[in-house]
PDB file of C-alpha atoms in Angstrom:
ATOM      1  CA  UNK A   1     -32.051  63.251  36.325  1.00 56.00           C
ATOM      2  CA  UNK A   2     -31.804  62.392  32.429  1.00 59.00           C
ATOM      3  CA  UNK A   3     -33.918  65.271  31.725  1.00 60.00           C
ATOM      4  CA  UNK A   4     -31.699  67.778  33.317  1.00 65.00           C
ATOM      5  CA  UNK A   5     -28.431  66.069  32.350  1.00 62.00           C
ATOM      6  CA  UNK A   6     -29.965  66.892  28.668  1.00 63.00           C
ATOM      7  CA  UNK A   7     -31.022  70.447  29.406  1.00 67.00           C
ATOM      8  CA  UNK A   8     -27.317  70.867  31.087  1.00 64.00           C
ATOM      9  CA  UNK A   9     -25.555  69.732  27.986  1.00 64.00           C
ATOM     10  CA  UNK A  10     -27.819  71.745  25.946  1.00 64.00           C
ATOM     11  CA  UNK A  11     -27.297  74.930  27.404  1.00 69.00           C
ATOM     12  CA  UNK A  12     -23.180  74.424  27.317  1.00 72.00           C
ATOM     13  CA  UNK A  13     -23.231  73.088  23.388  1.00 72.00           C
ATOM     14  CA  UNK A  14     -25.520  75.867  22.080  1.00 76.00           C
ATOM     15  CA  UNK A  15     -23.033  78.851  22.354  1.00 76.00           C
ATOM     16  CA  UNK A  16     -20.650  76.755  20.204  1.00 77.00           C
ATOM     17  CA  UNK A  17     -22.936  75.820  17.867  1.00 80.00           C
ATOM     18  CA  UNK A  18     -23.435  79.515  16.944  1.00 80.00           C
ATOM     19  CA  UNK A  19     -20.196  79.745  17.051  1.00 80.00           C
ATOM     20  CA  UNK A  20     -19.364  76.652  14.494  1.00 82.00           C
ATOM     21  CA  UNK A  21     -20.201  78.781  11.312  1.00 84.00           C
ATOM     22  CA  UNK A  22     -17.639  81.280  12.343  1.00 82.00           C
ATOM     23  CA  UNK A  23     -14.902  79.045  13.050  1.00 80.00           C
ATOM     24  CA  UNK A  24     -15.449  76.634  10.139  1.00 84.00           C
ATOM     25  CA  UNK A  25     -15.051  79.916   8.057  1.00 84.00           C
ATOM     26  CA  UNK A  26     -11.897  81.319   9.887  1.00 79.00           C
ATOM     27  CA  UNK A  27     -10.489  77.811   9.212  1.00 79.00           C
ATOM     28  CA  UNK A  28     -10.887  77.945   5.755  1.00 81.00           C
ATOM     29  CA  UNK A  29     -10.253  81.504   4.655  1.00 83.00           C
ATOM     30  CA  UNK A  30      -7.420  81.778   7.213  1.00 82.00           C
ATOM     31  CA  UNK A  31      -5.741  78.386   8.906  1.00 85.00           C
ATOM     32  CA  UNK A  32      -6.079  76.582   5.599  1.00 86.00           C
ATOM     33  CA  UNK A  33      -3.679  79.085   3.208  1.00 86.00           C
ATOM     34  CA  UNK A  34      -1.220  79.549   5.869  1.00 88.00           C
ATOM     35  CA  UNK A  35      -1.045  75.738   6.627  1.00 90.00           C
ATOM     36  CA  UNK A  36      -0.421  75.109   2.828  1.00 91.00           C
ATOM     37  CA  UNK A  37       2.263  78.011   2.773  1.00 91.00           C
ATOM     38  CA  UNK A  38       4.350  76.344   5.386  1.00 93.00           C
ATOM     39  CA  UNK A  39       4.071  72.891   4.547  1.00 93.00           C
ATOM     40  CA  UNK A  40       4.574  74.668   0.339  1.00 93.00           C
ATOM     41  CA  UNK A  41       7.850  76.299   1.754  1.00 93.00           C
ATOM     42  CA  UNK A  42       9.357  72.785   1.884  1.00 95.00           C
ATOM     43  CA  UNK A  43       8.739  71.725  -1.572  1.00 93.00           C
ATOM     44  CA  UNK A  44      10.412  73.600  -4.885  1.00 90.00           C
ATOM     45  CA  UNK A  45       7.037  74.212  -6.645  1.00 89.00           C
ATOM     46  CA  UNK A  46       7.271  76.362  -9.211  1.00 86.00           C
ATOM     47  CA  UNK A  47       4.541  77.227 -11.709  1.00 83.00           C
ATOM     48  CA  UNK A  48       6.700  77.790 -14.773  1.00 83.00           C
ATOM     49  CA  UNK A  49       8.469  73.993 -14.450  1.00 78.00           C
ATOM     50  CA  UNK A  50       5.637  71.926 -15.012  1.00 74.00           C
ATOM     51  CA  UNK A  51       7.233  68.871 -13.015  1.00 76.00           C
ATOM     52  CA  UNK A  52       6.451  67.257  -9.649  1.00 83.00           C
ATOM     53  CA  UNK A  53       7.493  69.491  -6.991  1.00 85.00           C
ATOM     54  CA  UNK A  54       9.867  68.185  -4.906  1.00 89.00           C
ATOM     55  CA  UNK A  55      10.884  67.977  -0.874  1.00 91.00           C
ATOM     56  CA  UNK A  56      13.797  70.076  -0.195  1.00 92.00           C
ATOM     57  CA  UNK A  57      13.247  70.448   3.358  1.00 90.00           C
ATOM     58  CA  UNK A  58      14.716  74.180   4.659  1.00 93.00           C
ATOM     59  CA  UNK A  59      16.710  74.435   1.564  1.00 94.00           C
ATOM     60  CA  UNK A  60      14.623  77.398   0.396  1.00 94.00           C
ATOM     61  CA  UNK A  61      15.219  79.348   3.994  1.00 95.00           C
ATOM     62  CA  UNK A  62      18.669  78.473   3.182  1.00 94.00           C
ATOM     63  CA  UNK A  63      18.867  80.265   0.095  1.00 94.00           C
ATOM     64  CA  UNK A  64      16.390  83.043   1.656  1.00 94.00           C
ATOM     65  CA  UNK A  65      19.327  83.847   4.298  1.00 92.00           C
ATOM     66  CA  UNK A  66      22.199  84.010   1.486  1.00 93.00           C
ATOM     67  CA  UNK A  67      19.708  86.415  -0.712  1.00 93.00           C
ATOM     68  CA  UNK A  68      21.158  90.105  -0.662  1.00 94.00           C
ATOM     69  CA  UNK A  69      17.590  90.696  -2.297  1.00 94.00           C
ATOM     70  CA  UNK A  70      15.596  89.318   0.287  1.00 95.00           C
ATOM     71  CA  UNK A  71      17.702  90.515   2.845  1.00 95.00           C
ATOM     72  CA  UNK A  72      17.834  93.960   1.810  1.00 95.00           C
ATOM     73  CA  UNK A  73      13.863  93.729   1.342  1.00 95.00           C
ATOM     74  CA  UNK A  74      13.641  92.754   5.327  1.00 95.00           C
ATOM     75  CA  UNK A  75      16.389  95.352   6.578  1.00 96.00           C
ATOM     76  CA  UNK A  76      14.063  98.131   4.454  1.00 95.00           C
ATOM     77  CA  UNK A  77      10.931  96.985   5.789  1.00 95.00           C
ATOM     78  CA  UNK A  78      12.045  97.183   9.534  1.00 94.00           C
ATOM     79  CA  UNK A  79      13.953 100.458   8.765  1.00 95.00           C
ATOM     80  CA  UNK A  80      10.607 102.189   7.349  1.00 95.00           C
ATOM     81  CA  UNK A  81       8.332 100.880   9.786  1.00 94.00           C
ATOM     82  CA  UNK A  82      10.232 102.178  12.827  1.00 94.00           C
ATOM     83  CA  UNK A  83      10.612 105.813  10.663  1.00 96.00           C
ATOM     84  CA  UNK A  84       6.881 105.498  10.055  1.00 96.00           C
ATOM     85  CA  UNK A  85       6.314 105.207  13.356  1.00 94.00           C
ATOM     86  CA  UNK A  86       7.872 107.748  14.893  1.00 95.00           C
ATOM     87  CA  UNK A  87       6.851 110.212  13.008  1.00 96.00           C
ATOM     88  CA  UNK A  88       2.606 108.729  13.006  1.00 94.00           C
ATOM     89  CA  UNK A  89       3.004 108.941  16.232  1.00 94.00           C
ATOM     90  CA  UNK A  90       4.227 112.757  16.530  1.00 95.00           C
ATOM     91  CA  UNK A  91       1.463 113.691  14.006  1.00 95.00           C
ATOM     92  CA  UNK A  92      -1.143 111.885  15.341  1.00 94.00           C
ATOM     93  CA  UNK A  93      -0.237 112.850  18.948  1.00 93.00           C
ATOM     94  CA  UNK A  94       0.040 116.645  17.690  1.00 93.00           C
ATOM     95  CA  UNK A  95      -3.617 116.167  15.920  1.00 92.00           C
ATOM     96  CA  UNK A  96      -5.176 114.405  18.330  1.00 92.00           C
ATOM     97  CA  UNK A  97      -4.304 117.344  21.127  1.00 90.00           C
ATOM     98  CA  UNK A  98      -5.858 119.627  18.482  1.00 88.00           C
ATOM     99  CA  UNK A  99      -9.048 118.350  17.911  1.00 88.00           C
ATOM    100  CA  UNK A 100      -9.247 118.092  21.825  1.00 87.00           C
ATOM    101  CA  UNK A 101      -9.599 121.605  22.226  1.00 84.00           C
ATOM    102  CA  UNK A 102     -13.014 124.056  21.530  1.00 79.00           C
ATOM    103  CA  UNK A 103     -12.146 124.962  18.095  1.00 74.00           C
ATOM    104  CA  UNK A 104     -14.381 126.094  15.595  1.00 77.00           C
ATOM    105  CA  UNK A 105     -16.506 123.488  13.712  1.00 76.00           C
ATOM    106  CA  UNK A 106     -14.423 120.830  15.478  1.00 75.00           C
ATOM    107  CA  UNK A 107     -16.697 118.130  14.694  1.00 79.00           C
ATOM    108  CA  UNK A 108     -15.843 118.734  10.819  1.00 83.00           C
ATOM    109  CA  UNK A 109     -12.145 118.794  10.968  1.00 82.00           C
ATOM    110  CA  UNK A 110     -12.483 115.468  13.186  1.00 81.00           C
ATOM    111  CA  UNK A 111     -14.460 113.925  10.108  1.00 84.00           C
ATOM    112  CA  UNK A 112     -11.718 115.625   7.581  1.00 85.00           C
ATOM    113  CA  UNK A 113      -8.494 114.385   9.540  1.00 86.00           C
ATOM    114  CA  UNK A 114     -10.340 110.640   8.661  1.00 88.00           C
ATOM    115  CA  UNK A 115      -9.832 111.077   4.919  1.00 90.00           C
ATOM    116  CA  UNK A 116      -7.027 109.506   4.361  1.00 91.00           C
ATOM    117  CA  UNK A 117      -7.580 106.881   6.360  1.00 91.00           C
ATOM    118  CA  UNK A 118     -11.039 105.791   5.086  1.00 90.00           C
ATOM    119  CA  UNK A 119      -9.209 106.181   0.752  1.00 93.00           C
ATOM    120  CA  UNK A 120      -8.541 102.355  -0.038  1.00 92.00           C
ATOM    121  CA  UNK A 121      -4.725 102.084  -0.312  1.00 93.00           C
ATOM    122  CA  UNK A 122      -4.820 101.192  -3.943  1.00 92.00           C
ATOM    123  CA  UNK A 123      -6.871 104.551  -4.840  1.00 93.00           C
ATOM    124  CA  UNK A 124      -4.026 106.491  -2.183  1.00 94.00           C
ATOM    125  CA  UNK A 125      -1.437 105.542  -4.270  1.00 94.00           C
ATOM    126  CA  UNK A 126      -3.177 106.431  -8.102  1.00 94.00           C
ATOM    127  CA  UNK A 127      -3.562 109.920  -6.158  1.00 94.00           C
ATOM    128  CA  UNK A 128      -0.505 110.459  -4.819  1.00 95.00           C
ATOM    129  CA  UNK A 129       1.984 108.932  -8.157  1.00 94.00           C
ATOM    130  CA  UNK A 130      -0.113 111.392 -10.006  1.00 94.00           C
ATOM    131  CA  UNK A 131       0.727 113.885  -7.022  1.00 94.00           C
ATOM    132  CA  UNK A 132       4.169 113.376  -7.262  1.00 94.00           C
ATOM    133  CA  UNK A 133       4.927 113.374 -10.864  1.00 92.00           C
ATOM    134  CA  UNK A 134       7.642 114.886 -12.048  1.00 89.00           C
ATOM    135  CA  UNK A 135       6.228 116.752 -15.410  1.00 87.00           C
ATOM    136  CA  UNK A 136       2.963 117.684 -14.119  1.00 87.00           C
ATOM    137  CA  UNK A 137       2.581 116.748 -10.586  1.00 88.00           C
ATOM    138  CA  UNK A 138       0.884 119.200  -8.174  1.00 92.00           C
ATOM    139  CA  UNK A 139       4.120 118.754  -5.824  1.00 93.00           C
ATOM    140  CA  UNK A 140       6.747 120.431  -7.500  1.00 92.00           C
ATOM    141  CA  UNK A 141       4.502 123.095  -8.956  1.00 92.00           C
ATOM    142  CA  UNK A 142       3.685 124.079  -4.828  1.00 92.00           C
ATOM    143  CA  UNK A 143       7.458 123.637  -3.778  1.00 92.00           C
ATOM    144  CA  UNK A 144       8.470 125.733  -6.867  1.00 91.00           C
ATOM    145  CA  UNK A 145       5.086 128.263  -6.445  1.00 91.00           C
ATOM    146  CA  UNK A 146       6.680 129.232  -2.563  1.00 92.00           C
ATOM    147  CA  UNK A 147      10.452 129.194  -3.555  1.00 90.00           C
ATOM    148  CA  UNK A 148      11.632 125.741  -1.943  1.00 89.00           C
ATOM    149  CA  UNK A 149      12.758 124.523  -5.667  1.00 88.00           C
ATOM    150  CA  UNK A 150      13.987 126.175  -8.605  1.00 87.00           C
ATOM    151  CA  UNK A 151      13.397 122.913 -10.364  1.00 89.00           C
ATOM    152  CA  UNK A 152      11.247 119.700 -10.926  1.00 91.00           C
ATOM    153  CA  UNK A 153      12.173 117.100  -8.576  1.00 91.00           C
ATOM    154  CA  UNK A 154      11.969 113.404 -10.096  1.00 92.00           C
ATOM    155  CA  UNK A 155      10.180 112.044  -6.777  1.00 94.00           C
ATOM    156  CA  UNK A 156       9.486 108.334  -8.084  1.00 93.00           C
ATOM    157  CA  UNK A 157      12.229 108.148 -10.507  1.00 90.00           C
ATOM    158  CA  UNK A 158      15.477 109.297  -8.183  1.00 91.00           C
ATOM    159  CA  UNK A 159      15.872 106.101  -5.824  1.00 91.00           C
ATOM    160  CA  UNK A 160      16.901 108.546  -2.526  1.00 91.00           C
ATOM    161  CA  UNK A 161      13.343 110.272  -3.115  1.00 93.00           C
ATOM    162  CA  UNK A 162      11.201 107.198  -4.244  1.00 94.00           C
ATOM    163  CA  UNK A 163      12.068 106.011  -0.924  1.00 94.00           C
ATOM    164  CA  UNK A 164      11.440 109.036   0.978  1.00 94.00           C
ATOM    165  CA  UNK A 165       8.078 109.503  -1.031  1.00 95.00           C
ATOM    166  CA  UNK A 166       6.799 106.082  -0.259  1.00 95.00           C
ATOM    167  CA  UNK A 167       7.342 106.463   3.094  1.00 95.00           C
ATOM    168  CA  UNK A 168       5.523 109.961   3.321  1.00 95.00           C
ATOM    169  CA  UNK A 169       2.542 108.746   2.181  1.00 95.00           C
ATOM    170  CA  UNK A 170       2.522 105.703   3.997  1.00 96.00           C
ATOM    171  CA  UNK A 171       2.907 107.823   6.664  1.00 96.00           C
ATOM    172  CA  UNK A 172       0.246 110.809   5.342  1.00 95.00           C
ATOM    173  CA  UNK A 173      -2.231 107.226   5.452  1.00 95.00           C
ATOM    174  CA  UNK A 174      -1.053 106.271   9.008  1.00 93.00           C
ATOM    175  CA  UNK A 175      -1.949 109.532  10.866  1.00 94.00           C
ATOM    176  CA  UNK A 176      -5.445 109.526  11.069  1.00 93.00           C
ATOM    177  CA  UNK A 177      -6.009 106.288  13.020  1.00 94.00           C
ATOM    178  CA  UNK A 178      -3.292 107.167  15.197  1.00 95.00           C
ATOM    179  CA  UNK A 179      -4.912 110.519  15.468  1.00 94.00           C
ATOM    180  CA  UNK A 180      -8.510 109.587  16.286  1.00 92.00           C
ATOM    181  CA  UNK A 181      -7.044 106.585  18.789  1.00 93.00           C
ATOM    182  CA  UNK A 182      -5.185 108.982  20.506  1.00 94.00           C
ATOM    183  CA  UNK A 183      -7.743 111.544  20.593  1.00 92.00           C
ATOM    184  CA  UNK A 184     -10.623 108.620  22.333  1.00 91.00           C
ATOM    185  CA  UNK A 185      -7.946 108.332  24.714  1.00 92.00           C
ATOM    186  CA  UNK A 186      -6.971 112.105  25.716  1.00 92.00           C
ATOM    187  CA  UNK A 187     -10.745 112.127  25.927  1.00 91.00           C
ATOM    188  CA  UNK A 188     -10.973 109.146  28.383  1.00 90.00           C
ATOM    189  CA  UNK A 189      -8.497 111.247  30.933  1.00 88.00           C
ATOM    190  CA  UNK A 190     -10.169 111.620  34.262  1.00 87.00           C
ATOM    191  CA  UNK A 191     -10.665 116.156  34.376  1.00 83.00           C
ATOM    192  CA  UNK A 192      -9.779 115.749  37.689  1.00 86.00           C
ATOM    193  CA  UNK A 193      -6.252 115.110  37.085  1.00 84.00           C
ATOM    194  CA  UNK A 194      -5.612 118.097  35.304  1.00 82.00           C
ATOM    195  CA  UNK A 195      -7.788 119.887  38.074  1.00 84.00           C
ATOM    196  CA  UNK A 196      -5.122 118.803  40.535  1.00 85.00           C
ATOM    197  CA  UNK A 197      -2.062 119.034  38.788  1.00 83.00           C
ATOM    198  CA  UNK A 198      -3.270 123.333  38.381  1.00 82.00           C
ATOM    199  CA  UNK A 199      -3.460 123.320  41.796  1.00 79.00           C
ATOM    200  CA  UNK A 200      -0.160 121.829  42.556  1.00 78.00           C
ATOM    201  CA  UNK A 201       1.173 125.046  40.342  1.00 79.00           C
ATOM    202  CA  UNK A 202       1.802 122.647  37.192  1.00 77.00           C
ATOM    203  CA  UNK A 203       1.316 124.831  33.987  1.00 80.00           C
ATOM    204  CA  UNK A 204      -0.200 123.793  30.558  1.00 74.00           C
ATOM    205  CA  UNK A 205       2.781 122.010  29.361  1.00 81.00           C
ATOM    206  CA  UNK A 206       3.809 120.119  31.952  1.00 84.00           C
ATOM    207  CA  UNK A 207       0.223 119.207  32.652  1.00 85.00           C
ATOM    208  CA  UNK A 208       0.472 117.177  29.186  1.00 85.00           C
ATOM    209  CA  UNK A 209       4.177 115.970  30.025  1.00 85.00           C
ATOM    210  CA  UNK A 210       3.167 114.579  33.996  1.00 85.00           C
ATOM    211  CA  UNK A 211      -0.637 113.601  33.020  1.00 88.00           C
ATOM    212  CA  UNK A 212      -1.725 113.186  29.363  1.00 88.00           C
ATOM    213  CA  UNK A 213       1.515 111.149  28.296  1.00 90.00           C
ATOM    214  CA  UNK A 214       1.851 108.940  30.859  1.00 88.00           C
ATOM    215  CA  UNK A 215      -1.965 108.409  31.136  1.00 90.00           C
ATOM    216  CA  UNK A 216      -2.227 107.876  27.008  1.00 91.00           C
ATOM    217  CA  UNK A 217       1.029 105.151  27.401  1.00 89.00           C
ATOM    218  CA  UNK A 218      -1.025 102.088  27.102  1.00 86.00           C
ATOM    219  CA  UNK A 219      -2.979 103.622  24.292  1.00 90.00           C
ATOM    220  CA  UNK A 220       0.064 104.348  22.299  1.00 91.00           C
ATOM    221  CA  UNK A 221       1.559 101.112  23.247  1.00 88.00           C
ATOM    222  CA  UNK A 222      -1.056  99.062  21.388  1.00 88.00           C
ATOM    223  CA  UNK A 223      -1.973 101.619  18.630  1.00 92.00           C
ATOM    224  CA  UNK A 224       2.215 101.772  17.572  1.00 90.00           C
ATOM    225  CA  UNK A 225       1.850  97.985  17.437  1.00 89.00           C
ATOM    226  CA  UNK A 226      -1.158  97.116  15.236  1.00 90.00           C
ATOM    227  CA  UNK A 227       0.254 100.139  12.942  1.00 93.00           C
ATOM    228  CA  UNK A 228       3.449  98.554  13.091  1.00 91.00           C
ATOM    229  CA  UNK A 229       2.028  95.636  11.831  1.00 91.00           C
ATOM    230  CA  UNK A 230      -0.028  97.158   9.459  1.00 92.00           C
ATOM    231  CA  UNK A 231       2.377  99.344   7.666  1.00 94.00           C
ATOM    232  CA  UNK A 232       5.747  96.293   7.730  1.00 95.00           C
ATOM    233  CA  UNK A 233       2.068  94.433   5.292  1.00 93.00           C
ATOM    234  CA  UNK A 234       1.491  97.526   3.395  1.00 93.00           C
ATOM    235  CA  UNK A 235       1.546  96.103  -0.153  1.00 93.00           C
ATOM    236  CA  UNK A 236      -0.832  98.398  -2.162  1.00 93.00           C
ATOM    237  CA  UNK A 237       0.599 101.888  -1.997  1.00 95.00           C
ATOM    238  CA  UNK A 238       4.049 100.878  -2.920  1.00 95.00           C
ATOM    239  CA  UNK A 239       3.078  98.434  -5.601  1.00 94.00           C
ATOM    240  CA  UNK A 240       0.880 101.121  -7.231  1.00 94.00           C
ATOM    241  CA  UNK A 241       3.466 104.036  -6.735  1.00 95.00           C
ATOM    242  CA  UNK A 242       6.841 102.303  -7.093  1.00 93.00           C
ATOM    243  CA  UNK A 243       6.447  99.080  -8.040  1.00 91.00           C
ATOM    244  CA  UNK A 244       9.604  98.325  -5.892  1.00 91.00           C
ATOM    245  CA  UNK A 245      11.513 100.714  -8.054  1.00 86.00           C
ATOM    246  CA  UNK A 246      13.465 102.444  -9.375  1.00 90.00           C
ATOM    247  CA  UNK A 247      15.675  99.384  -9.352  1.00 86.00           C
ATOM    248  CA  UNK A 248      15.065  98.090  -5.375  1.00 90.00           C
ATOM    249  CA  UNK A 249      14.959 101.475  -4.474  1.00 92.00           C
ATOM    250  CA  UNK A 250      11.542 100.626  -2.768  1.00 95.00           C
ATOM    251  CA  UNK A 251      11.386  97.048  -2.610  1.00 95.00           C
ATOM    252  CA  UNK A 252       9.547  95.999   0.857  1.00 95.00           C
ATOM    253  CA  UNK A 253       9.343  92.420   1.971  1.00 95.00           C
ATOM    254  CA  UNK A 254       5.777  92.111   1.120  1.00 95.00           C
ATOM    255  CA  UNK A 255       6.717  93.906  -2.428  1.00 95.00           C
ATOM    256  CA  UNK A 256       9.643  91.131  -2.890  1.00 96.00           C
ATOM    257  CA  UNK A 257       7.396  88.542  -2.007  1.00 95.00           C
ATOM    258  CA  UNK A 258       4.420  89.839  -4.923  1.00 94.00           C
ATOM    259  CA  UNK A 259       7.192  89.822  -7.429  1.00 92.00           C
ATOM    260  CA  UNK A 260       8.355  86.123  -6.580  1.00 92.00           C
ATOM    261  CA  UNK A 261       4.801  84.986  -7.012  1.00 90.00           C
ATOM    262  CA  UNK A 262       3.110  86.468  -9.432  1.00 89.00           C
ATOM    263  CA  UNK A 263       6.079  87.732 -11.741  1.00 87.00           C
ATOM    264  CA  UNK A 264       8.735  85.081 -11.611  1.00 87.00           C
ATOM    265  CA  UNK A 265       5.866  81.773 -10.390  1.00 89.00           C
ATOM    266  CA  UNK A 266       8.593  80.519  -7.545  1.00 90.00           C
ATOM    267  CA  UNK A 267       5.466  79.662  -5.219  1.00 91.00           C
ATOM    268  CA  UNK A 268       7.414  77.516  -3.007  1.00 93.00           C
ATOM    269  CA  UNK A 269      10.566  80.326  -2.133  1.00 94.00           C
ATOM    270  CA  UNK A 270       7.471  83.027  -2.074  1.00 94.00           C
ATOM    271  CA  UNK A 271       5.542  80.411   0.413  1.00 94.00           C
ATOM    272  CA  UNK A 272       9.807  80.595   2.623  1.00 95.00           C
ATOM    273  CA  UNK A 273      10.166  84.287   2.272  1.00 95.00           C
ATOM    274  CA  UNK A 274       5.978  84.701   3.662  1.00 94.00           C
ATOM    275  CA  UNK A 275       6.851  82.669   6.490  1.00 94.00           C
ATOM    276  CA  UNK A 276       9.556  84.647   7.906  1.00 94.00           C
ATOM    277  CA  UNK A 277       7.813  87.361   7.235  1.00 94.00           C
ATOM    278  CA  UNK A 278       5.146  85.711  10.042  1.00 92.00           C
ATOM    279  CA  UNK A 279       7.640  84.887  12.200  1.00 92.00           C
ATOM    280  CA  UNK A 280       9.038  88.501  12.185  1.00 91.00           C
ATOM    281  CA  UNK A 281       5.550  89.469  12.583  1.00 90.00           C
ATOM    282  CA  UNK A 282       4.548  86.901  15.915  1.00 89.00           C
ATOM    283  CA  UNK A 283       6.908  89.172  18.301  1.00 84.00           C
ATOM    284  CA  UNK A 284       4.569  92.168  18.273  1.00 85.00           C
ATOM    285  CA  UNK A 285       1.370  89.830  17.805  1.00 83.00           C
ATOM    286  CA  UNK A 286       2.324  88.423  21.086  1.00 84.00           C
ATOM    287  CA  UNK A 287       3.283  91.326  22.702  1.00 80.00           C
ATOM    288  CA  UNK A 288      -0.343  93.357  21.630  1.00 78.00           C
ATOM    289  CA  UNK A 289      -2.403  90.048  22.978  1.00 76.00           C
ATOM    290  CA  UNK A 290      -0.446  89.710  26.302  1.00 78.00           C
ATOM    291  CA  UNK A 291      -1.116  93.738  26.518  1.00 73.00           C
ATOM    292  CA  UNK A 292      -5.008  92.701  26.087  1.00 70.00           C
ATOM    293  CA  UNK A 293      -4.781  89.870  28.248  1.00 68.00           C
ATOM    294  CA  UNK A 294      -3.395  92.604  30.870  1.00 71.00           C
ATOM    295  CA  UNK A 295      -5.856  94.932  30.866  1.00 61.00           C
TER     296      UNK A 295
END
């Protein structure tokens, strides 16, 4: 009886014993920084007044709410994530039904359209300020070489286009995944489907409106919101193209929140402003999990 007591608990402690190594490292890397952030977000730390930090309690989300800066930041962040998103979606719908059909050398142009994607965001945005430079950059020189513009456009200097840039290549980064996501799924569409819908008389576009959108639904649903989430984070490319600038012209939350930490040392309202920044972030968390739970 002892012996197969032993063997029972055994066999139910040695999964989580592999697992241990895992967890103890998530807890660390992960629970541990976020856990100081919130409890840091109560305190008025700061690394250029070398005195005690004190509790203050929600005084810094106070101030957070009554900052046009911050608040601006947030309201810009939203705005170019849904913008992103619609238009990732279009393009990476539109390339995705593409690279469906018998094309030549398909296979390559799949590996191409991945580009992008696979350039760290850092390296993206070296590429694309030298891209869109206003002396020398390779984008005025093709807008001027097929007649769109008489003259050099100041893309990162003019705060109307700085904005406009930074989202295009935010956007020029997002297409790919969305592409080759949407493309597993077209793929995953029963043929029979189509097969019936030509018999029922429906033609080639209303075959994708009645059967490839509707069938591709959940797909989208979860790709728009781990892009969401990935592109309200985006951090490198703007930093590296923009810096936030000209003026706030470009200044995401996640860009606002840099600056407060490593420029001006205000750890404590940086530690505020990151946790509404998770607690903006939660909705779609929860929404993507109960989706997985779902299905």
């Amino acid at each position: 009886m002892k012996k197969r007591i032993k063997t029972k608990i055994k066999t139910t402690a040695t999964p989580y014993l592999f697992l241990f190594p895992c967890a103890a490292l998530i807890l660390v890397i992960l629970i541990y920084p976020v856990l100081s952030g919130i409890i840091n977000s109560f305190y008025n730390e700061s690394l250029i007044r070398p005195v005690q930090p004190e509790f203050v309690g929600l005084d810094n989300y106070k101030s957070l709410l009554t900052d046009s800066m911050f608040l601006d930041a947030l309201r810009r962040s939203v705005l170019w994530t849904l913008v992103i998103l619609v238009f990732e979606l279009f393009f990476g719908l539109l390339f995705a039904v593409l690279l469906n059909k018998d094309i030549y050398c398909k296979k390559l142009f799949r590996c191409l359209v991945l580009i992008p994607w696979i350039i760290p965001n850092a390296i993206a945005g070296i590429i694309w300020k030298w891209f869109l430079n206003e002396s020398f950059g390779m984008m005025n020189y093709i807008l001027k070489s097929i007649g769109i513009i008489s003259h050099n456009l100041s893309w990162l200097s003019d705060e109307k286009l700085a904005a406009v840039s930074v989202v295009m290549v935010i956007i020029w980064k997002s297409i790919p995944f969305v592409a080759i996501t949407l493309l597993a799924g077209i793929q995953a569409i029963p043929g029979d489907l189509y097969e019936a819908a030509k018999v029922d008389g429906a033609r080639g576009s209303q075959c994708f409106r009645f059967v490839t959108i509707p069938m591709l639904k959940s797909i989208m649903l979860i790709t728009s919101i781990l892009t969401s989430i990935w592109n309200f984070n985006q951090l490198e490319i703007i930093q590296v193209v923009t810096k936030g600038g000209p003026g706030e012209a470009t200044l995401s939350l996640p860009v606002y929140i840099y600056r407060l930490f490593m420029q001006t040392f205000q750890t404590s309202y940086a530690s505020a402003a990151a946790v509404i920044m998770m607690l903006v972030l939660i909705v779609p968390c929860i929404v993507y999990v109960k989706k997985l739970l779902k299905e």
